[in-house]
mmCIF file of C-alpha atoms and ligand atoms in Angstrom:
data_model
loop_
_atom_site.group_PDB
_atom_site.id
_atom_site.type_symbol
_atom_site.label_atom_id
_atom_site.label_comp_id
_atom_site.label_asym_id
_atom_site.label_seq_id
_atom_site.Cartn_x
_atom_site.Cartn_y
_atom_site.Cartn_z
ATOM 1 C CA MET A 183 32.700 190.281 53.563
ATOM 2 C CA SER A 184 29.295 189.066 54.781
ATOM 3 C CA GLN A 185 26.737 190.545 56.610
ATOM 4 C CA GLN A 186 25.006 187.260 56.879
ATOM 5 C CA ILE A 187 23.719 186.534 60.532
ATOM 6 C CA VAL A 188 25.391 182.838 61.856
ATOM 7 C CA LEU A 189 24.814 181.371 64.653
ATOM 8 C CA ILE A 190 26.919 178.977 67.028
ATOM 9 C CA THR A 191 26.231 176.873 69.564
ATOM 10 C CA GLY A 192 28.922 175.799 71.482
ATOM 11 C CA ALA A 193 31.190 178.631 70.874
ATOM 12 C CA THR A 194 32.733 179.282 74.402
ATOM 13 C CA SER A 195 35.783 176.400 73.332
ATOM 14 C CA GLY A 196 36.948 174.814 70.569
ATOM 15 C CA ILE A 197 35.666 174.071 67.907
ATOM 16 C CA GLY A 198 32.636 176.480 68.241
ATOM 17 C CA GLU A 199 34.675 179.447 69.279
ATOM 18 C CA ALA A 200 37.586 178.830 66.670
ATOM 19 C CA THR A 201 34.611 178.821 63.946
ATOM 20 C CA ALA A 202 33.409 182.540 66.178
ATOM 21 C CA ARG A 203 37.100 183.329 65.448
ATOM 22 C CA LEU A 204 37.416 182.612 61.803
ATOM 23 C CA LEU A 205 34.294 183.647 60.799
ATOM 24 C CA ALA A 206 34.138 187.224 63.164
ATOM 25 C CA SER A 207 37.174 188.323 60.531
ATOM 26 C CA TYR A 208 35.385 187.139 57.329
ATOM 27 C CA ASN A 209 32.159 189.968 59.174
ATOM 28 C CA PHE A 210 29.561 187.422 59.554
ATOM 29 C CA LYS A 211 27.477 188.531 62.105
ATOM 30 C CA LEU A 212 27.792 186.688 65.360
ATOM 31 C CA ILE A 213 24.752 185.078 67.584
ATOM 32 C CA LEU A 214 27.213 183.364 69.850
ATOM 33 C CA CYS A 215 26.094 180.673 72.395
ATOM 34 C CA GLY A 216 26.804 178.532 75.299
ATOM 35 C CA ARG A 217 26.252 178.121 79.223
ATOM 36 C CA ARG A 218 29.160 179.271 80.404
ATOM 37 C CA LYS A 219 28.545 183.655 80.100
ATOM 38 C CA ASN A 220 31.823 184.927 81.565
ATOM 39 C CA ARG A 221 33.775 182.579 78.469
ATOM 40 C CA LEU A 222 30.579 184.434 75.863
ATOM 41 C CA GLN A 223 30.585 187.907 77.187
ATOM 42 C CA LYS A 224 34.720 188.109 76.769
ATOM 43 C CA LEU A 225 34.675 186.004 73.058
ATOM 44 C CA ALA A 226 31.884 189.009 72.190
ATOM 45 C CA ASP A 227 33.812 191.334 73.792
ATOM 46 C CA GLU A 228 37.175 190.750 71.844
ATOM 47 C CA LEU A 229 34.891 189.872 68.369
ATOM 48 C CA SER A 230 33.148 193.449 68.949
ATOM 49 C CA ALA A 231 36.371 194.830 67.256
ATOM 50 C CA THR A 232 35.624 193.094 64.432
ATOM 51 C CA THR A 233 32.102 192.455 63.582
ATOM 52 C CA GLN A 234 28.416 192.732 64.987
ATOM 53 C CA VAL A 235 27.849 190.094 67.820
ATOM 54 C CA HIS A 236 25.227 189.138 70.124
ATOM 55 C CA THR A 237 25.060 186.753 72.889
ATOM 56 C CA LEU A 238 22.573 184.191 74.109
ATOM 57 C CA SER A 239 23.665 182.094 76.955
ATOM 58 C CA PHE A 240 21.048 178.800 77.461
ATOM 59 C CA ASP A 241 21.481 174.740 78.093
ATOM 60 C CA VAL A 242 20.825 173.022 75.139
ATOM 61 C CA ARG A 243 18.815 170.171 77.093
ATOM 62 C CA ASN A 244 16.471 173.084 78.379
ATOM 63 C CA ARG A 245 13.952 172.796 75.915
ATOM 64 C CA SER A 246 11.479 176.449 77.072
ATOM 65 C CA GLU A 247 15.244 178.321 77.739
ATOM 66 C CA VAL A 248 16.316 177.274 74.377
ATOM 67 C CA GLU A 249 12.092 178.638 73.286
ATOM 68 C CA THR A 250 12.760 181.542 75.354
ATOM 69 C CA GLN A 251 16.527 182.985 74.224
ATOM 70 C CA ILE A 252 15.137 182.517 70.781
ATOM 71 C CA ALA A 253 12.563 184.226 70.674
ATOM 72 C CA SER A 254 13.881 187.191 73.098
ATOM 73 C CA LEU A 255 16.630 187.822 70.025
ATOM 74 C CA PRO A 256 16.113 191.401 68.320
ATOM 75 C CA GLU A 257 14.059 192.724 65.445
ATOM 76 C CA ALA A 258 17.453 193.171 63.961
ATOM 77 C CA TRP A 259 19.082 189.680 64.635
ATOM 78 C CA ARG A 260 15.640 187.464 63.663
ATOM 79 C CA ILE A 261 16.970 186.289 60.235
ATOM 80 C CA ILE A 262 19.530 183.575 61.020
ATOM 81 C CA ASP A 263 21.001 182.919 57.800
ATOM 82 C CA VAL A 264 23.474 180.016 59.163
ATOM 83 C CA LEU A 265 22.841 177.934 62.442
ATOM 84 C CA ILE A 266 26.062 175.788 63.851
ATOM 85 C CA ASN A 267 24.850 172.702 65.690
ATOM 86 C CA ASN A 268 28.338 172.717 67.579
ATOM 87 C CA ALA A 269 26.912 171.845 70.829
ATOM 88 C CA GLY A 270 27.562 168.359 72.698
ATOM 89 C CA ASN A 271 30.349 166.509 74.575
ATOM 90 C CA ALA A 272 31.244 162.597 75.070
ATOM 91 C CA HIS A 273 30.347 161.978 78.698
ATOM 92 C CA GLY A 274 32.367 159.086 80.019
ATOM 93 C CA LEU A 275 33.927 156.351 77.910
ATOM 94 C CA ASP A 276 32.465 152.611 78.900
ATOM 95 C CA SER A 277 31.948 149.480 78.424
ATOM 96 C CA ILE A 278 27.919 149.403 78.190
ATOM 97 C CA GLN A 279 27.656 147.333 81.683
ATOM 98 C CA ASN A 280 29.198 149.644 83.619
ATOM 99 C CA GLY A 281 28.104 152.873 81.913
ATOM 100 C CA ASN A 282 26.835 155.420 83.788
ATOM 101 C CA VAL A 283 23.374 156.608 83.004
ATOM 102 C CA GLU A 284 23.604 159.387 83.967
ATOM 103 C CA ASP A 285 26.324 160.356 81.480
ATOM 104 C CA TRP A 286 24.025 158.362 78.885
ATOM 105 C CA ASP A 287 20.838 161.289 79.660
ATOM 106 C CA ALA A 288 24.223 163.959 79.096
ATOM 107 C CA MET A 289 24.772 162.793 75.783
ATOM 108 C CA ILE A 290 21.301 161.769 74.432
ATOM 109 C CA ASP A 291 19.881 164.861 75.889
ATOM 110 C CA ILE A 292 22.604 167.441 74.947
ATOM 111 C CA ASN A 293 24.365 165.500 71.378
ATOM 112 C CA VAL A 294 20.278 164.868 70.308
ATOM 113 C CA LYS A 295 17.797 166.057 71.608
ATOM 114 C CA GLY A 296 19.435 169.709 72.463
ATOM 115 C CA LEU A 297 20.559 169.565 68.336
ATOM 116 C CA LEU A 298 16.747 169.117 68.177
ATOM 117 C CA TYR A 299 15.269 171.995 70.341
ATOM 118 C CA VAL A 300 17.670 174.738 68.875
ATOM 119 C CA THR A 301 16.825 173.436 65.217
ATOM 120 C CA LYS A 302 12.899 173.763 65.812
ATOM 121 C CA ALA A 303 13.201 177.318 67.862
ATOM 122 C CA VAL A 304 15.372 178.781 64.268
ATOM 123 C CA LEU A 305 13.764 176.594 61.604
ATOM 124 C CA PRO A 306 10.471 178.223 61.117
ATOM 125 C CA VAL A 307 11.911 182.276 59.692
ATOM 126 C CA MET A 308 14.293 179.782 57.831
ATOM 127 C CA VAL A 309 11.276 178.354 55.997
ATOM 128 C CA GLN A 310 9.405 180.892 55.995
ATOM 129 C CA ARG A 311 12.121 182.336 54.081
ATOM 130 C CA ASN A 312 13.110 179.783 52.121
ATOM 131 C CA LYS A 313 16.416 179.945 52.413
ATOM 132 C CA GLY A 314 19.352 179.269 54.712
ATOM 133 C CA HIS A 315 21.886 176.208 55.741
ATOM 134 C CA ILE A 316 22.148 174.119 58.605
ATOM 135 C CA VAL A 317 25.778 172.627 59.553
ATOM 136 C CA ASN A 318 25.342 169.961 62.224
ATOM 137 C CA ILE A 319 28.512 168.809 63.922
ATOM 138 C CA GLY A 320 28.618 165.298 63.609
ATOM 139 C CA SER A 321 31.911 162.987 64.350
ATOM 140 C CA ILE A 322 33.759 159.383 63.389
ATOM 141 C CA ALA A 323 32.084 158.171 65.941
ATOM 142 C CA GLY A 324 28.717 158.683 63.827
ATOM 143 C CA LYS A 325 29.869 156.778 61.252
ATOM 144 C CA GLU A 326 31.535 153.896 63.038
ATOM 145 C CA VAL A 327 31.229 152.343 65.915
ATOM 146 C CA TYR A 328 34.068 152.004 69.093
ATOM 147 C CA ALA A 329 34.197 150.270 72.353
ATOM 148 C CA ASN A 330 32.943 151.652 74.839
ATOM 149 C CA GLY A 331 31.908 154.697 72.926
ATOM 150 C CA ASN A 332 28.713 153.467 72.724
ATOM 151 C CA VAL A 333 25.845 156.275 73.835
ATOM 152 C CA TYR A 334 28.180 158.732 72.657
ATOM 153 C CA CYS A 335 28.262 156.813 69.271
ATOM 154 C CA ALA A 336 24.850 156.506 68.915
ATOM 155 C CA SER A 337 24.223 159.921 70.150
ATOM 156 C CA LYS A 338 26.125 160.860 67.009
ATOM 157 C CA PHE A 339 25.337 158.287 64.395
ATOM 158 C CA ALA A 340 21.394 159.961 65.593
ATOM 159 C CA VAL A 341 23.012 163.384 64.441
ATOM 160 C CA ASP A 342 23.915 161.684 61.390
ATOM 161 C CA ALA A 343 20.397 160.335 60.867
ATOM 162 C CA ILE A 344 18.912 163.698 61.285
ATOM 163 C CA THR A 345 21.218 165.341 58.984
ATOM 164 C CA LYS A 346 20.259 163.387 56.014
ATOM 165 C CA GLY A 347 16.652 163.463 57.474
ATOM 166 C CA MET A 348 16.454 167.661 57.104
ATOM 167 C CA ARG A 349 17.958 167.694 54.157
ATOM 168 C CA LEU A 350 15.306 165.779 52.725
ATOM 169 C CA ASP A 351 12.383 167.894 54.906
ATOM 170 C CA LEU A 352 14.220 170.797 53.311
ATOM 171 C CA ASN A 353 14.647 170.117 50.222
ATOM 172 C CA ALA A 354 11.253 172.161 48.670
ATOM 173 C CA HIS A 355 12.404 174.590 50.908
ATOM 174 C CA GLY A 356 15.779 175.515 49.172
ATOM 175 C CA ILE A 357 17.635 175.125 52.694
ATOM 176 C CA LYS A 358 21.374 173.256 52.732
ATOM 177 C CA VAL A 359 22.224 170.855 55.075
ATOM 178 C CA THR A 360 25.585 169.677 55.866
ATOM 179 C CA GLY A 361 27.182 167.161 58.646
ATOM 180 C CA ILE A 362 30.816 167.832 59.677
ATOM 181 C CA HIS A 363 32.341 164.377 60.969
ATOM 182 C CA PRO A 364 35.523 164.814 62.450
ATOM 183 C CA GLY A 365 37.869 162.445 64.435
ATOM 184 C CA MET A 366 40.226 163.694 67.265
ATOM 185 C CA VAL A 367 40.092 167.112 67.824
ATOM 186 C CA GLU A 368 42.124 168.541 70.446
ATOM 187 C CA THR A 369 39.994 170.764 72.363
ATOM 188 C CA GLU A 370 38.054 170.656 75.844
ATOM 189 C CA PHE A 371 35.971 167.227 74.430
ATOM 190 C CA SER A 372 38.225 164.926 76.436
ATOM 191 C CA ILE A 373 38.775 167.246 79.450
ATOM 192 C CA VAL A 374 34.904 167.004 79.848
ATOM 193 C CA ARG A 375 34.935 162.613 78.394
ATOM 194 C CA PHE A 376 37.150 161.990 81.638
ATOM 195 C CA LYS A 377 36.012 164.867 83.363
ATOM 196 C CA GLY A 378 38.222 167.492 83.925
ATOM 197 C CA ASP A 379 40.896 164.875 84.435
ATOM 198 C CA ALA A 380 43.626 166.993 82.164
ATOM 199 C CA GLU A 381 46.297 164.463 82.003
ATOM 200 C CA ARG A 382 43.791 161.725 80.522
ATOM 201 C CA ALA A 383 42.801 163.573 78.377
ATOM 202 C CA LYS A 384 46.028 164.271 77.169
ATOM 203 C CA THR A 385 46.657 161.065 76.555
ATOM 204 C CA VAL A 386 44.456 160.661 73.609
ATOM 205 C CA TYR A 387 45.978 162.819 71.304
ATOM 206 C CA LYS A 388 49.747 161.087 72.562
ATOM 207 C CA GLY A 389 52.163 160.127 69.889
ATOM 208 C CA LEU A 390 50.155 162.056 67.259
ATOM 209 C CA GLN A 391 49.517 165.431 65.533
ATOM 210 C CA PRO A 392 45.236 165.894 66.101
ATOM 211 C CA LEU A 393 43.413 168.596 64.599
ATOM 212 C CA HIS A 394 42.905 171.735 66.163
ATOM 213 C CA GLY A 395 39.600 173.520 66.342
ATOM 214 C CA LYS A 396 40.822 175.879 63.539
ATOM 215 C CA ASP A 397 40.867 173.074 60.878
ATOM 216 C CA ILE A 398 37.064 172.025 61.259
ATOM 217 C CA ALA A 399 36.439 176.007 61.405
ATOM 218 C CA ASP A 400 37.996 176.262 57.958
ATOM 219 C CA LEU A 401 35.526 173.341 56.569
ATOM 220 C CA ILE A 402 32.919 175.215 57.698
ATOM 221 C CA LEU A 403 33.872 178.914 56.457
ATOM 222 C CA PHE A 404 34.264 176.322 52.871
ATOM 223 C CA ALA A 405 30.412 175.210 53.538
ATOM 224 C CA ILE A 406 28.385 177.837 53.972
ATOM 225 C CA THR A 407 30.372 180.047 51.261
ATOM 226 C CA ARG A 408 29.777 178.033 49.074
ATOM 227 C CA PRO A 409 27.287 179.305 45.871
ATOM 228 C CA ALA A 410 23.702 178.978 46.074
ATOM 229 C CA HIS A 411 23.201 176.601 43.772
ATOM 230 C CA VAL A 412 26.202 174.512 45.824
ATOM 231 C CA MET A 413 25.493 171.948 48.811
ATOM 232 C CA VAL A 414 28.067 170.249 50.919
ATOM 233 C CA ALA A 415 26.143 167.582 51.342
ATOM 234 C CA ASP A 416 28.753 164.967 53.974
ATOM 235 C CA MET A 417 32.201 165.847 55.113
ATOM 236 C CA VAL A 418 34.518 163.337 56.967
ATOM 237 C CA VAL A 419 37.668 164.845 58.080
ATOM 238 C CA LEU A 420 40.565 163.101 59.992
ATOM 239 C CA PRO A 421 44.040 163.777 61.090
ATOM 240 C CA THR A 422 46.360 162.578 58.613
ATOM 241 C CA ALA A 423 47.376 160.023 61.492
ATOM 242 C CA GLN A 424 43.808 158.520 62.308
ATOM 243 C CA ALA A 425 42.909 156.178 59.319
ATOM 244 C CA SER A 426 39.379 155.213 61.164
ATOM 245 C CA ALA A 427 37.431 155.662 64.226
ATOM 246 C CA THR A 428 40.234 152.827 65.260
ATOM 247 C CA VAL A 429 43.509 152.996 63.566
ATOM 248 C CA VAL A 430 45.350 155.546 65.345
ATOM 249 C CA LYS A 431 49.174 155.848 63.842
ATOM 250 C CA ARG A 432 51.444 156.543 67.037
ATOM 251 C CA LEU A 433 54.717 157.657 67.157
HETATM 252 P P1 LIG B 1477 35.167 171.725 74.050
HETATM 253 O O1 LIG B 1477 34.372 171.273 74.850
HETATM 254 O O2 LIG B 1477 36.043 172.251 73.526
HETATM 255 O O3 LIG B 1477 33.222 172.283 73.417
HETATM 256 C C1 LIG B 1477 31.858 172.068 73.352
HETATM 257 C C2 LIG B 1477 30.836 172.892 73.565
HETATM 258 O O4 LIG B 1477 29.712 172.395 73.493
HETATM 259 C C3 LIG B 1477 31.519 174.152 74.711
HETATM 260 O O5 LIG B 1477 31.275 175.623 74.127
HETATM 261 C C4 LIG B 1477 29.957 173.781 75.663
HETATM 262 O O6 LIG B 1477 29.989 175.288 76.474
HETATM 263 C C5 LIG B 1477 28.823 173.542 75.103
HETATM 264 N N1 LIG B 1477 28.185 172.943 75.474
HETATM 265 C C6 LIG B 1477 28.194 171.307 76.288
HETATM 266 N N2 LIG B 1477 27.281 170.779 76.858
HETATM 267 C C7 LIG B 1477 25.886 171.780 76.091
HETATM 268 C C8 LIG B 1477 24.979 172.147 77.193
HETATM 269 N N3 LIG B 1477 24.501 171.551 77.387
HETATM 270 N N4 LIG B 1477 24.046 173.326 76.774
HETATM 271 C C9 LIG B 1477 25.154 174.303 75.946
HETATM 272 N N5 LIG B 1477 25.991 173.743 75.433
HETATM 273 C C10 LIG B 1477 26.492 173.549 75.287
HETATM 274 O O7 LIG B 1477 34.388 170.211 72.491
HETATM 275 P P2 LIG B 1477 34.729 170.152 71.043
HETATM 276 O O8 LIG B 1477 34.823 171.687 70.681
HETATM 277 O O9 LIG B 1477 35.317 169.496 70.658
HETATM 278 O O10 LIG B 1477 32.982 170.062 70.499
HETATM 279 C C11 LIG B 1477 32.390 170.875 69.842
HETATM 280 C C12 LIG B 1477 31.148 169.909 68.643
HETATM 281 O O11 LIG B 1477 32.069 168.875 68.049
HETATM 282 C C13 LIG B 1477 30.911 168.654 69.758
HETATM 283 O O12 LIG B 1477 28.858 167.975 69.272
HETATM 284 C C14 LIG B 1477 31.267 167.225 69.344
HETATM 285 O O13 LIG B 1477 31.152 165.932 69.972
HETATM 286 C C15 LIG B 1477 32.030 167.639 67.872
HETATM 287 N N6 LIG B 1477 33.733 166.834 68.002
HETATM 288 C C16 LIG B 1477 34.717 167.056 69.079
HETATM 289 C C17 LIG B 1477 35.928 166.098 68.144
HETATM 290 C C18 LIG B 1477 37.399 165.768 68.684
HETATM 291 O O14 LIG B 1477 37.824 164.785 68.860
HETATM 292 N N7 LIG B 1477 37.436 167.176 69.760
HETATM 293 C C19 LIG B 1477 35.619 165.522 67.518
HETATM 294 C C20 LIG B 1477 34.819 164.909 66.601
HETATM 295 C C21 LIG B 1477 33.159 165.361 67.338
HETATM 296 P P3 LIG B 1477 29.488 175.367 77.849
HETATM 297 O O15 LIG B 1477 29.896 174.418 78.719
HETATM 298 O O16 LIG B 1477 29.658 176.655 77.860
HETATM 299 O O17 LIG B 1477 28.105 175.612 77.584
HETATM 300 C C1 LIG B 1478 35.303 163.114 68.950
HETATM 301 C C2 LIG B 1478 35.878 161.745 67.828
HETATM 302 O O1 LIG B 1478 36.788 159.709 68.426
HETATM 303 O O2 LIG B 1478 36.640 160.553 70.371
HETATM 304 O O3 LIG B 1478 33.822 162.649 68.172
HETATM 305 O O4 LIG B 1478 34.785 160.147 69.477
HETATM 306 S S1 LIG B 1478 35.959 160.585 69.354
#
């Protein structure tokens, strides 16, 4: 049982929502973030039966909104023990020559700059306390490039590099930094990638048993509950049916 405060970005669906549910059951105090206020409130109402929950609704792309929202935290919620940088998505799956510039902007702005903005807003208290833990959700797409993944892969390679850089820079402050890099997880990810085309999204997971949000939540829980002297640095997790970004066994 824990009374640590954990801030989760992208808590309104998929990996973030599953993590919120699992951590609530372990009594972590949760700051849940996302843009969809109704979903955030519904989840907060449900999890409030188990633990203390605070919600912040902001778009991670909007730096001043990020700063204002984090600064608005009541006194009792200011000491964040664990930051889970999870908010992100792929937008489109096109060759570089056919890529949509708005999709590119979205992926760089959300997956890379958004992660940085949230981290910048949360870090000062961790640095001051010489204590804290940042968990960045990367991807197998941040370890290997695949055809038509170009800018999404670049954004996740950036997350991997930023994670490694954070670990070096925050070493003197005793702050743990963990990168978790999943393969195929069936969430709203592919629905977002294919702009609401649920049928096309389903084909991504056809003929295999993908991971689920809870599988990643289990790893996050493991990483953040190690003893003080143990830091999980980097984890890659794939469905058993997936051997690499591109090699997948389907029935
Ligand atoms: P979902 O689409 O289910 O969840 C994405 C979450 O990110 C939502 O809660 C969404 O909330 C939030 N989000 C998206 N854009 C923004 C924004 N601009 N500002 C604030 N929040 C935002 O996908 P997943 O759960 O699968 O994705 C979570 C993370 O896992 C992402 O970083 C993704 O890249 C990564 N990942 C996913 C894999 C997969 O196969 N599913 C594999 C590897 C990594 P809202 O829309 O309410 O703002
Ligand atoms: C999501 C996994 O393989 O669709 O990051 O890029 S993949």
